[in-house]
Amino acid sequence: MEEKLQELAEKYEIPLSLLKEAIEKEKEKIILQNRKMSPILVEMIERYTDSPELFTEDNNGYGF
């Protein structure tokens, strides 16, 4: 990967450190996005598990 980064830096005349910094910023952005999604997923799961349709006599209370 280091070689590819070096090639890109040379090809586009970008300092290698700037390219690496941009990659790190993108990683941080993705991690932050995933952290924001987690509470939404938890809320959706809680809402689904609270659904009265899950516990009917037809499915023996297992939600299948």
mmCIF file with all atom_site columns, N, CA and C in Angstrom:
data_model
loop_
_atom_site.group_PDB
_atom_site.id
_atom_site.type_symbol
_atom_site.label_atom_id
_atom_site.label_alt_id
_atom_site.label_comp_id
_atom_site.label_asym_id
_atom_site.label_entity_id
_atom_site.label_seq_id
_atom_site.pdbx_PDB_ins_code
_atom_site.Cartn_x
_atom_site.Cartn_y
_atom_site.Cartn_z
_atom_site.occupancy
_atom_site.B_iso_or_equiv
_atom_site.pdbx_formal_charge
_atom_site.auth_seq_id
_atom_site.auth_comp_id
_atom_site.auth_asym_id
_atom_site.auth_atom_id
_atom_site.pdbx_PDB_model_num
ATOM 1   N N  . MET A 1 1  ? 0.826   -1.184  0.000   1.00 0.00 ? 1  MET A N  1
ATOM 2   C CA . MET A 1 1  ? 0.000   0.000   0.000   1.00 0.00 ? 1  MET A CA 1
ATOM 3   C C  . MET A 1 1  ? 0.876   1.256   0.000   1.00 0.00 ? 1  MET A C  1
ATOM 4   N N  . GLU A 1 2  ? 1.948   1.174   0.737   1.00 0.00 ? 2  GLU A N  1
ATOM 5   C CA . GLU A 1 2  ? 2.862   2.322   0.801   1.00 0.00 ? 2  GLU A CA 1
ATOM 6   C C  . GLU A 1 2  ? 3.394   2.683   -0.588  1.00 0.00 ? 2  GLU A C  1
ATOM 7   N N  . GLU A 1 3  ? 3.679   1.656   -1.379  1.00 0.00 ? 3  GLU A N  1
ATOM 8   C CA . GLU A 1 3  ? 4.186   1.893   -2.738  1.00 0.00 ? 3  GLU A CA 1
ATOM 9   C C  . GLU A 1 3  ? 3.136   2.590   -3.601  1.00 0.00 ? 3  GLU A C  1
ATOM 10  N N  . LYS A 1 4  ? 1.901   2.141   -3.499  1.00 0.00 ? 4  LYS A N  1
ATOM 11  C CA . LYS A 1 4  ? 0.811   2.746   -4.272  1.00 0.00 ? 4  LYS A CA 1
ATOM 12  C C  . LYS A 1 4  ? 0.602   4.202   -3.881  1.00 0.00 ? 4  LYS A C  1
ATOM 13  N N  . LEU A 1 5  ? 0.665   4.466   -2.577  1.00 0.00 ? 5  LEU A N  1
ATOM 14  C CA . LEU A 1 5  ? 0.528   5.844   -2.117  1.00 0.00 ? 5  LEU A CA 1
ATOM 15  C C  . LEU A 1 5  ? 1.653   6.708   -2.680  1.00 0.00 ? 5  LEU A C  1
ATOM 16  N N  . GLN A 1 6  ? 2.853   6.153   -2.673  1.00 0.00 ? 6  GLN A N  1
ATOM 17  C CA . GLN A 1 6  ? 3.995   6.886   -3.204  1.00 0.00 ? 6  GLN A CA 1
ATOM 18  C C  . GLN A 1 6  ? 3.798   7.169   -4.694  1.00 0.00 ? 6  GLN A C  1
ATOM 19  N N  . GLU A 1 7  ? 3.297   6.166   -5.436  1.00 0.00 ? 7  GLU A N  1
ATOM 20  C CA . GLU A 1 7  ? 3.038   6.345   -6.863  1.00 0.00 ? 7  GLU A CA 1
ATOM 21  C C  . GLU A 1 7  ? 2.003   7.445   -7.099  1.00 0.00 ? 7  GLU A C  1
ATOM 22  N N  . LEU A 1 8  ? 0.920   7.410   -6.329  1.00 0.00 ? 8  LEU A N  1
ATOM 23  C CA . LEU A 1 8  ? -0.120  8.434   -6.474  1.00 0.00 ? 8  LEU A CA 1
ATOM 24  C C  . LEU A 1 8  ? 0.417   9.828   -6.143  1.00 0.00 ? 8  LEU A C  1
ATOM 25  N N  . ALA A 1 9  ? 1.193   9.905   -5.093  1.00 0.00 ? 9  ALA A N  1
ATOM 26  C CA . ALA A 1 9  ? 1.758   11.191  -4.687  1.00 0.00 ? 9  ALA A CA 1
ATOM 27  C C  . ALA A 1 9  ? 2.646   11.761  -5.796  1.00 0.00 ? 9  ALA A C  1
ATOM 28  N N  . GLU A 1 10 ? 3.458   10.912  -6.389  1.00 0.00 ? 10 GLU A N  1
ATOM 29  C CA . GLU A 1 10 ? 4.337   11.359  -7.470  1.00 0.00 ? 10 GLU A CA 1
ATOM 30  C C  . GLU A 1 10 ? 3.539   11.702  -8.731  1.00 0.00 ? 10 GLU A C  1
ATOM 31  N N  . LYS A 1 11 ? 2.573   10.849  -9.060  1.00 0.00 ? 11 LYS A N  1
ATOM 32  C CA . LYS A 1 11 ? 1.791   11.048  -10.287 1.00 0.00 ? 11 LYS A CA 1
ATOM 33  C C  . LYS A 1 11 ? 1.032   12.373  -10.258 1.00 0.00 ? 11 LYS A C  1
ATOM 34  N N  . TYR A 1 12 ? 0.427   12.683  -9.129  1.00 0.00 ? 12 TYR A N  1
ATOM 35  C CA . TYR A 1 12 ? -0.397  13.891  -9.029  1.00 0.00 ? 12 TYR A CA 1
ATOM 36  C C  . TYR A 1 12 ? 0.322   15.051  -8.332  1.00 0.00 ? 12 TYR A C  1
ATOM 37  N N  . GLU A 1 13 ? 1.614   14.852  -8.070  1.00 0.00 ? 13 GLU A N  1
ATOM 38  C CA . GLU A 1 13 ? 2.445   15.878  -7.440  1.00 0.00 ? 13 GLU A CA 1
ATOM 39  C C  . GLU A 1 13 ? 1.829   16.396  -6.132  1.00 0.00 ? 13 GLU A C  1
ATOM 40  N N  . ILE A 1 14 ? 1.466   15.430  -5.285  1.00 0.00 ? 14 ILE A N  1
ATOM 41  C CA . ILE A 1 14 ? 0.885   15.717  -3.973  1.00 0.00 ? 14 ILE A CA 1
ATOM 42  C C  . ILE A 1 14 ? 1.882   15.234  -2.923  1.00 0.00 ? 14 ILE A C  1
ATOM 43  N N  . PRO A 1 15 ? 2.129   16.005  -1.896  1.00 0.00 ? 15 PRO A N  1
ATOM 44  C CA . PRO A 1 15 ? 3.009   15.511  -0.824  1.00 0.00 ? 15 PRO A CA 1
ATOM 45  C C  . PRO A 1 15 ? 2.428   14.238  -0.198  1.00 0.00 ? 15 PRO A C  1
ATOM 46  N N  . LEU A 1 16 ? 3.266   13.255  -0.003  1.00 0.00 ? 16 LEU A N  1
ATOM 47  C CA . LEU A 1 16 ? 2.832   11.972  0.559   1.00 0.00 ? 16 LEU A CA 1
ATOM 48  C C  . LEU A 1 16 ? 2.156   12.163  1.909   1.00 0.00 ? 16 LEU A C  1
ATOM 49  N N  . SER A 1 17 ? 2.675   13.055  2.721   1.00 0.00 ? 17 SER A N  1
ATOM 50  C CA . SER A 1 17 ? 2.080   13.288  4.046   1.00 0.00 ? 17 SER A CA 1
ATOM 51  C C  . SER A 1 17 ? 0.658   13.825  3.928   1.00 0.00 ? 17 SER A C  1
ATOM 52  N N  . LEU A 1 18 ? 0.413   14.658  2.922   1.00 0.00 ? 18 LEU A N  1
ATOM 53  C CA . LEU A 1 18 ? -0.930  15.200  2.717   1.00 0.00 ? 18 LEU A CA 1
ATOM 54  C C  . LEU A 1 18 ? -1.900  14.093  2.306   1.00 0.00 ? 18 LEU A C  1
ATOM 55  N N  . LEU A 1 19 ? -1.442  13.191  1.466   1.00 0.00 ? 19 LEU A N  1
ATOM 56  C CA . LEU A 1 19 ? -2.262  12.065  1.031   1.00 0.00 ? 19 LEU A CA 1
ATOM 57  C C  . LEU A 1 19 ? -2.602  11.156  2.209   1.00 0.00 ? 19 LEU A C  1
ATOM 58  N N  . LYS A 1 20 ? -1.612  10.885  3.049   1.00 0.00 ? 20 LYS A N  1
ATOM 59  C CA . LYS A 1 20 ? -1.846  10.039  4.228   1.00 0.00 ? 20 LYS A CA 1
ATOM 60  C C  . LYS A 1 20 ? -2.810  10.712  5.197   1.00 0.00 ? 20 LYS A C  1
ATOM 61  N N  . GLU A 1 21 ? -2.669  12.011  5.364   1.00 0.00 ? 21 GLU A N  1
ATOM 62  C CA . GLU A 1 21 ? -3.563  12.749  6.253   1.00 0.00 ? 21 GLU A CA 1
ATOM 63  C C  . GLU A 1 21 ? -5.004  12.703  5.745   1.00 0.00 ? 21 GLU A C  1
ATOM 64  N N  . ALA A 1 22 ? -5.178  12.830  4.438   1.00 0.00 ? 22 ALA A N  1
ATOM 65  C CA . ALA A 1 22 ? -6.518  12.761  3.844   1.00 0.00 ? 22 ALA A CA 1
ATOM 66  C C  . ALA A 1 22 ? -7.144  11.391  4.083   1.00 0.00 ? 22 ALA A C  1
ATOM 67  N N  . ILE A 1 23 ? -6.348  10.346  3.964   1.00 0.00 ? 23 ILE A N  1
ATOM 68  C CA . ILE A 1 23 ? -6.848  8.984   4.206   1.00 0.00 ? 23 ILE A CA 1
ATOM 69  C C  . ILE A 1 23 ? -7.272  8.833   5.665   1.00 0.00 ? 23 ILE A C  1
ATOM 70  N N  . GLU A 1 24 ? -6.490  9.343   6.587   1.00 0.00 ? 24 GLU A N  1
ATOM 71  C CA . GLU A 1 24 ? -6.835  9.276   8.011   1.00 0.00 ? 24 GLU A CA 1
ATOM 72  C C  . GLU A 1 24 ? -8.126  10.027  8.311   1.00 0.00 ? 24 GLU A C  1
ATOM 73  N N  . LYS A 1 25 ? -8.292  11.186  7.688   1.00 0.00 ? 25 LYS A N  1
ATOM 74  C CA . LYS A 1 25 ? -9.518  11.978  7.892   1.00 0.00 ? 25 LYS A CA 1
ATOM 75  C C  . LYS A 1 25 ? -10.736 11.196  7.401   1.00 0.00 ? 25 LYS A C  1
ATOM 76  N N  . GLU A 1 26 ? -10.601 10.527  6.268   1.00 0.00 ? 26 GLU A N  1
ATOM 77  C CA . GLU A 1 26 ? -11.711 9.724   5.745   1.00 0.00 ? 26 GLU A CA 1
ATOM 78  C C  . GLU A 1 26 ? -12.037 8.569   6.688   1.00 0.00 ? 26 GLU A C  1
ATOM 79  N N  . LYS A 1 27 ? -11.018 7.940   7.260   1.00 0.00 ? 27 LYS A N  1
ATOM 80  C CA . LYS A 1 27 ? -11.242 6.854   8.223   1.00 0.00 ? 27 LYS A CA 1
ATOM 81  C C  . LYS A 1 27 ? -12.011 7.372   9.433   1.00 0.00 ? 27 LYS A C  1
ATOM 82  N N  . GLU A 1 28 ? -11.590 8.531   9.948   1.00 0.00 ? 28 GLU A N  1
ATOM 83  C CA . GLU A 1 28 ? -12.271 9.130   11.097  1.00 0.00 ? 28 GLU A CA 1
ATOM 84  C C  . GLU A 1 28 ? -13.721 9.437   10.770  1.00 0.00 ? 28 GLU A C  1
ATOM 85  N N  . LYS A 1 29 ? -13.962 9.929   9.570   1.00 0.00 ? 29 LYS A N  1
ATOM 86  C CA . LYS A 1 29 ? -15.322 10.263  9.136   1.00 0.00 ? 29 LYS A CA 1
ATOM 87  C C  . LYS A 1 29 ? -16.203 9.019   9.108   1.00 0.00 ? 29 LYS A C  1
ATOM 88  N N  . ILE A 1 30 ? -15.658 7.925   8.608   1.00 0.00 ? 30 ILE A N  1
ATOM 89  C CA . ILE A 1 30 ? -16.412 6.672   8.535   1.00 0.00 ? 30 ILE A CA 1
ATOM 90  C C  . ILE A 1 30 ? -16.712 6.157   9.936   1.00 0.00 ? 30 ILE A C  1
ATOM 91  N N  . ILE A 1 31 ? -15.725 6.201   10.822  1.00 0.00 ? 31 ILE A N  1
ATOM 92  C CA . ILE A 1 31 ? -15.925 5.743   12.203  1.00 0.00 ? 31 ILE A CA 1
ATOM 93  C C  . ILE A 1 31 ? -16.985 6.591   12.891  1.00 0.00 ? 31 ILE A C  1
ATOM 94  N N  . LEU A 1 32 ? -16.918 7.894   12.702  1.00 0.00 ? 32 LEU A N  1
ATOM 95  C CA . LEU A 1 32 ? -17.896 8.796   13.311  1.00 0.00 ? 32 LEU A CA 1
ATOM 96  C C  . LEU A 1 32 ? -19.292 8.499   12.778  1.00 0.00 ? 32 LEU A C  1
ATOM 97  N N  . GLN A 1 33 ? -19.399 8.254   11.480  1.00 0.00 ? 33 GLN A N  1
ATOM 98  C CA . GLN A 1 33 ? -20.694 7.932   10.882  1.00 0.00 ? 33 GLN A CA 1
ATOM 99  C C  . GLN A 1 33 ? -21.260 6.651   11.484  1.00 0.00 ? 33 GLN A C  1
ATOM 100 N N  . ASN A 1 34 ? -20.417 5.650   11.666  1.00 0.00 ? 34 ASN A N  1
ATOM 101 C CA . ASN A 1 34 ? -20.867 4.388   12.247  1.00 0.00 ? 34 ASN A CA 1
ATOM 102 C C  . ASN A 1 34 ? -21.345 4.575   13.678  1.00 0.00 ? 34 ASN A C  1
ATOM 103 N N  . ARG A 1 35 ? -20.682 5.437   14.427  1.00 0.00 ? 35 ARG A N  1
ATOM 104 C CA . ARG A 1 35 ? -21.097 5.701   15.808  1.00 0.00 ? 35 ARG A CA 1
ATOM 105 C C  . ARG A 1 35 ? -22.454 6.384   15.842  1.00 0.00 ? 35 ARG A C  1
ATOM 106 N N  . LYS A 1 36 ? -22.718 7.235   14.866  1.00 0.00 ? 36 LYS A N  1
ATOM 107 C CA . LYS A 1 36 ? -24.005 7.921   14.821  1.00 0.00 ? 36 LYS A CA 1
ATOM 108 C C  . LYS A 1 36 ? -25.114 6.955   14.419  1.00 0.00 ? 36 LYS A C  1
ATOM 109 N N  . MET A 1 37 ? -24.789 5.956   13.631  1.00 0.00 ? 37 MET A N  1
ATOM 110 C CA . MET A 1 37 ? -25.792 5.002   13.180  1.00 0.00 ? 37 MET A CA 1
ATOM 111 C C  . MET A 1 37 ? -26.196 4.041   14.288  1.00 0.00 ? 37 MET A C  1
ATOM 112 N N  . SER A 1 38 ? -25.299 3.725   15.195  1.00 0.00 ? 38 SER A N  1
ATOM 113 C CA . SER A 1 38 ? -25.587 2.750   16.239  1.00 0.00 ? 38 SER A CA 1
ATOM 114 C C  . SER A 1 38 ? -26.829 3.083   17.053  1.00 0.00 ? 38 SER A C  1
ATOM 115 N N  . PRO A 1 39 ? -26.998 4.296   17.568  1.00 0.00 ? 39 PRO A N  1
ATOM 116 C CA . PRO A 1 39 ? -28.206 4.600   18.330  1.00 0.00 ? 39 PRO A CA 1
ATOM 117 C C  . PRO A 1 39 ? -29.483 4.432   17.502  1.00 0.00 ? 39 PRO A C  1
ATOM 118 N N  . ILE A 1 40 ? -29.407 4.742   16.223  1.00 0.00 ? 40 ILE A N  1
ATOM 119 C CA . ILE A 1 40 ? -30.568 4.572   15.352  1.00 0.00 ? 40 ILE A CA 1
ATOM 120 C C  . ILE A 1 40 ? -30.920 3.098   15.237  1.00 0.00 ? 40 ILE A C  1
ATOM 121 N N  . LEU A 1 41 ? -29.909 2.257   15.065  1.00 0.00 ? 41 LEU A N  1
ATOM 122 C CA . LEU A 1 41 ? -30.158 0.816   14.962  1.00 0.00 ? 41 LEU A CA 1
ATOM 123 C C  . LEU A 1 41 ? -30.727 0.268   16.260  1.00 0.00 ? 41 LEU A C  1
ATOM 124 N N  . VAL A 1 42 ? -30.202 0.711   17.395  1.00 0.00 ? 42 VAL A N  1
ATOM 125 C CA . VAL A 1 42 ? -30.710 0.261   18.694  1.00 0.00 ? 42 VAL A CA 1
ATOM 126 C C  . VAL A 1 42 ? -32.179 0.642   18.838  1.00 0.00 ? 42 VAL A C  1
ATOM 127 N N  . GLU A 1 43 ? -32.509 1.864   18.458  1.00 0.00 ? 43 GLU A N  1
ATOM 128 C CA . GLU A 1 43 ? -33.898 2.316   18.551  1.00 0.00 ? 43 GLU A CA 1
ATOM 129 C C  . GLU A 1 43 ? -34.813 1.478   17.659  1.00 0.00 ? 43 GLU A C  1
ATOM 130 N N  . MET A 1 44 ? -34.354 1.158   16.463  1.00 0.00 ? 44 MET A N  1
ATOM 131 C CA . MET A 1 44 ? -35.166 0.343   15.556  1.00 0.00 ? 44 MET A CA 1
ATOM 132 C C  . MET A 1 44 ? -35.378 -1.056  16.124  1.00 0.00 ? 44 MET A C  1
ATOM 133 N N  . ILE A 1 45 ? -34.331 -1.624  16.696  1.00 0.00 ? 45 ILE A N  1
ATOM 134 C CA . ILE A 1 45 ? -34.440 -2.963  17.283  1.00 0.00 ? 45 ILE A CA 1
ATOM 135 C C  . ILE A 1 45 ? -35.398 -2.937  18.462  1.00 0.00 ? 45 ILE A C  1
ATOM 136 N N  . GLU A 1 46 ? -35.284 -1.911  19.310  1.00 0.00 ? 46 GLU A N  1
ATOM 137 C CA . GLU A 1 46 ? -36.180 -1.807  20.463  1.00 0.00 ? 46 GLU A CA 1
ATOM 138 C C  . GLU A 1 46 ? -37.626 -1.654  20.015  1.00 0.00 ? 46 GLU A C  1
ATOM 139 N N  . ARG A 1 47 ? -37.832 -0.850  18.994  1.00 0.00 ? 47 ARG A N  1
ATOM 140 C CA . ARG A 1 47 ? -39.188 -0.642  18.495  1.00 0.00 ? 47 ARG A CA 1
ATOM 141 C C  . ARG A 1 47 ? -39.749 -1.941  17.931  1.00 0.00 ? 47 ARG A C  1
ATOM 142 N N  . TYR A 1 48 ? -38.922 -2.701  17.230  1.00 0.00 ? 48 TYR A N  1
ATOM 143 C CA . TYR A 1 48 ? -39.366 -3.958  16.650  1.00 0.00 ? 48 TYR A CA 1
ATOM 144 C C  . TYR A 1 48 ? -39.675 -4.982  17.742  1.00 0.00 ? 48 TYR A C  1
ATOM 145 N N  . THR A 1 49 ? -38.834 -5.051  18.754  1.00 0.00 ? 49 THR A N  1
ATOM 146 C CA . THR A 1 49 ? -39.060 -6.046  19.803  1.00 0.00 ? 49 THR A CA 1
ATOM 147 C C  . THR A 1 49 ? -40.244 -5.690  20.681  1.00 0.00 ? 49 THR A C  1
ATOM 148 N N  . ASP A 1 50 ? -40.640 -4.425  20.707  1.00 0.00 ? 50 ASP A N  1
ATOM 149 C CA . ASP A 1 50 ? -41.809 -4.017  21.475  1.00 0.00 ? 50 ASP A CA 1
ATOM 150 C C  . ASP A 1 50 ? -43.109 -4.235  20.700  1.00 0.00 ? 50 ASP A C  1
ATOM 151 N N  . SER A 1 51 ? -43.003 -4.684  19.475  1.00 0.00 ? 51 SER A N  1
ATOM 152 C CA . SER A 1 51 ? -44.169 -4.866  18.629  1.00 0.00 ? 51 SER A CA 1
ATOM 153 C C  . SER A 1 51 ? -45.056 -5.986  19.169  1.00 0.00 ? 51 SER A C  1
ATOM 154 N N  . PRO A 1 52 ? -46.373 -5.732  19.325  1.00 0.00 ? 52 PRO A N  1
ATOM 155 C CA . PRO A 1 52 ? -47.280 -6.761  19.845  1.00 0.00 ? 52 PRO A CA 1
ATOM 156 C C  . PRO A 1 52 ? -47.452 -7.927  18.877  1.00 0.00 ? 52 PRO A C  1
ATOM 157 N N  . GLU A 1 53 ? -47.110 -7.740  17.617  1.00 0.00 ? 53 GLU A N  1
ATOM 158 C CA . GLU A 1 53 ? -47.245 -8.814  16.632  1.00 0.00 ? 53 GLU A CA 1
ATOM 159 C C  . GLU A 1 53 ? -46.298 -9.969  16.928  1.00 0.00 ? 53 GLU A C  1
ATOM 160 N N  . LEU A 1 54 ? -45.251 -9.717  17.672  1.00 0.00 ? 54 LEU A N  1
ATOM 161 C CA . LEU A 1 54 ? -44.266 -10.754 17.956  1.00 0.00 ? 54 LEU A CA 1
ATOM 162 C C  . LEU A 1 54 ? -44.821 -11.834 18.868  1.00 0.00 ? 54 LEU A C  1
ATOM 163 N N  . PHE A 1 55 ? -45.731 -11.470 19.733  1.00 0.00 ? 55 PHE A N  1
ATOM 164 C CA . PHE A 1 55 ? -46.190 -12.406 20.742  1.00 0.00 ? 55 PHE A CA 1
ATOM 165 C C  . PHE A 1 55 ? -47.662 -12.766 20.537  1.00 0.00 ? 55 PHE A C  1
ATOM 166 N N  . THR A 1 56 ? -47.908 -13.514 19.507  1.00 0.00 ? 56 THR A N  1
ATOM 167 C CA . THR A 1 56 ? -49.259 -13.987 19.248  1.00 0.00 ? 56 THR A CA 1
ATOM 168 C C  . THR A 1 56 ? -49.301 -15.483 19.502  1.00 0.00 ? 56 THR A C  1
ATOM 169 N N  . GLU A 1 57 ? -50.494 -16.004 19.643  1.00 0.00 ? 57 GLU A N  1
ATOM 170 C CA . GLU A 1 57 ? -50.633 -17.435 19.901  1.00 0.00 ? 57 GLU A CA 1
ATOM 171 C C  . GLU A 1 57 ? -50.189 -18.271 18.710  1.00 0.00 ? 57 GLU A C  1
ATOM 172 N N  . ASP A 1 58 ? -50.282 -17.706 17.497  1.00 0.00 ? 58 ASP A N  1
ATOM 173 C CA . ASP A 1 58 ? -49.916 -18.449 16.302  1.00 0.00 ? 58 ASP A CA 1
ATOM 174 C C  . ASP A 1 58 ? -48.436 -18.802 16.249  1.00 0.00 ? 58 ASP A C  1
ATOM 175 N N  . ASN A 1 59 ? -47.606 -17.960 16.800  1.00 0.00 ? 59 ASN A N  1
ATOM 176 C CA . ASN A 1 59 ? -46.178 -18.215 16.693  1.00 0.00 ? 59 ASN A CA 1
ATOM 177 C C  . ASN A 1 59 ? -45.541 -18.606 18.039  1.00 0.00 ? 59 ASN A C  1
ATOM 178 N N  . ASN A 1 60 ? -46.313 -18.970 18.991  1.00 0.00 ? 60 ASN A N  1
ATOM 179 C CA . ASN A 1 60 ? -45.840 -19.451 20.282  1.00 0.00 ? 60 ASN A CA 1
ATOM 180 C C  . ASN A 1 60 ? -44.960 -18.448 21.027  1.00 0.00 ? 60 ASN A C  1
ATOM 181 N N  . GLY A 1 61 ? -45.097 -17.186 20.704  1.00 0.00 ? 61 GLY A N  1
ATOM 182 C CA . GLY A 1 61 ? -44.351 -16.161 21.426  1.00 0.00 ? 61 GLY A CA 1
ATOM 183 C C  . GLY A 1 61 ? -42.898 -16.031 21.025  1.00 0.00 ? 61 GLY A C  1
ATOM 184 N N  . TYR A 1 62 ? -42.496 -16.711 19.957  1.00 0.00 ? 62 TYR A N  1
ATOM 185 C CA . TYR A 1 62 ? -41.109 -16.621 19.542  1.00 0.00 ? 62 TYR A CA 1
ATOM 186 C C  . TYR A 1 62 ? -40.865 -15.599 18.441  1.00 0.00 ? 62 TYR A C  1
ATOM 187 N N  . GLY A 1 63 ? -41.880 -15.052 17.877  1.00 0.00 ? 63 GLY A N  1
ATOM 188 C CA . GLY A 1 63 ? -41.717 -14.033 16.857  1.00 0.00 ? 63 GLY A CA 1
ATOM 189 C C  . GLY A 1 63 ? -41.414 -14.601 15.488  1.00 0.00 ? 63 GLY A C  1
ATOM 190 N N  . PHE A 1 64 ? -41.677 -15.881 15.279  1.00 0.00 ? 64 PHE A N  1
ATOM 191 C CA . PHE A 1 64 ? -41.432 -16.479 13.954  1.00 0.00 ? 64 PHE A CA 1
ATOM 192 C C  . PHE A 1 64 ? -42.739 -16.748 13.266  1.00 0.00 ? 64 PHE A C  1
#
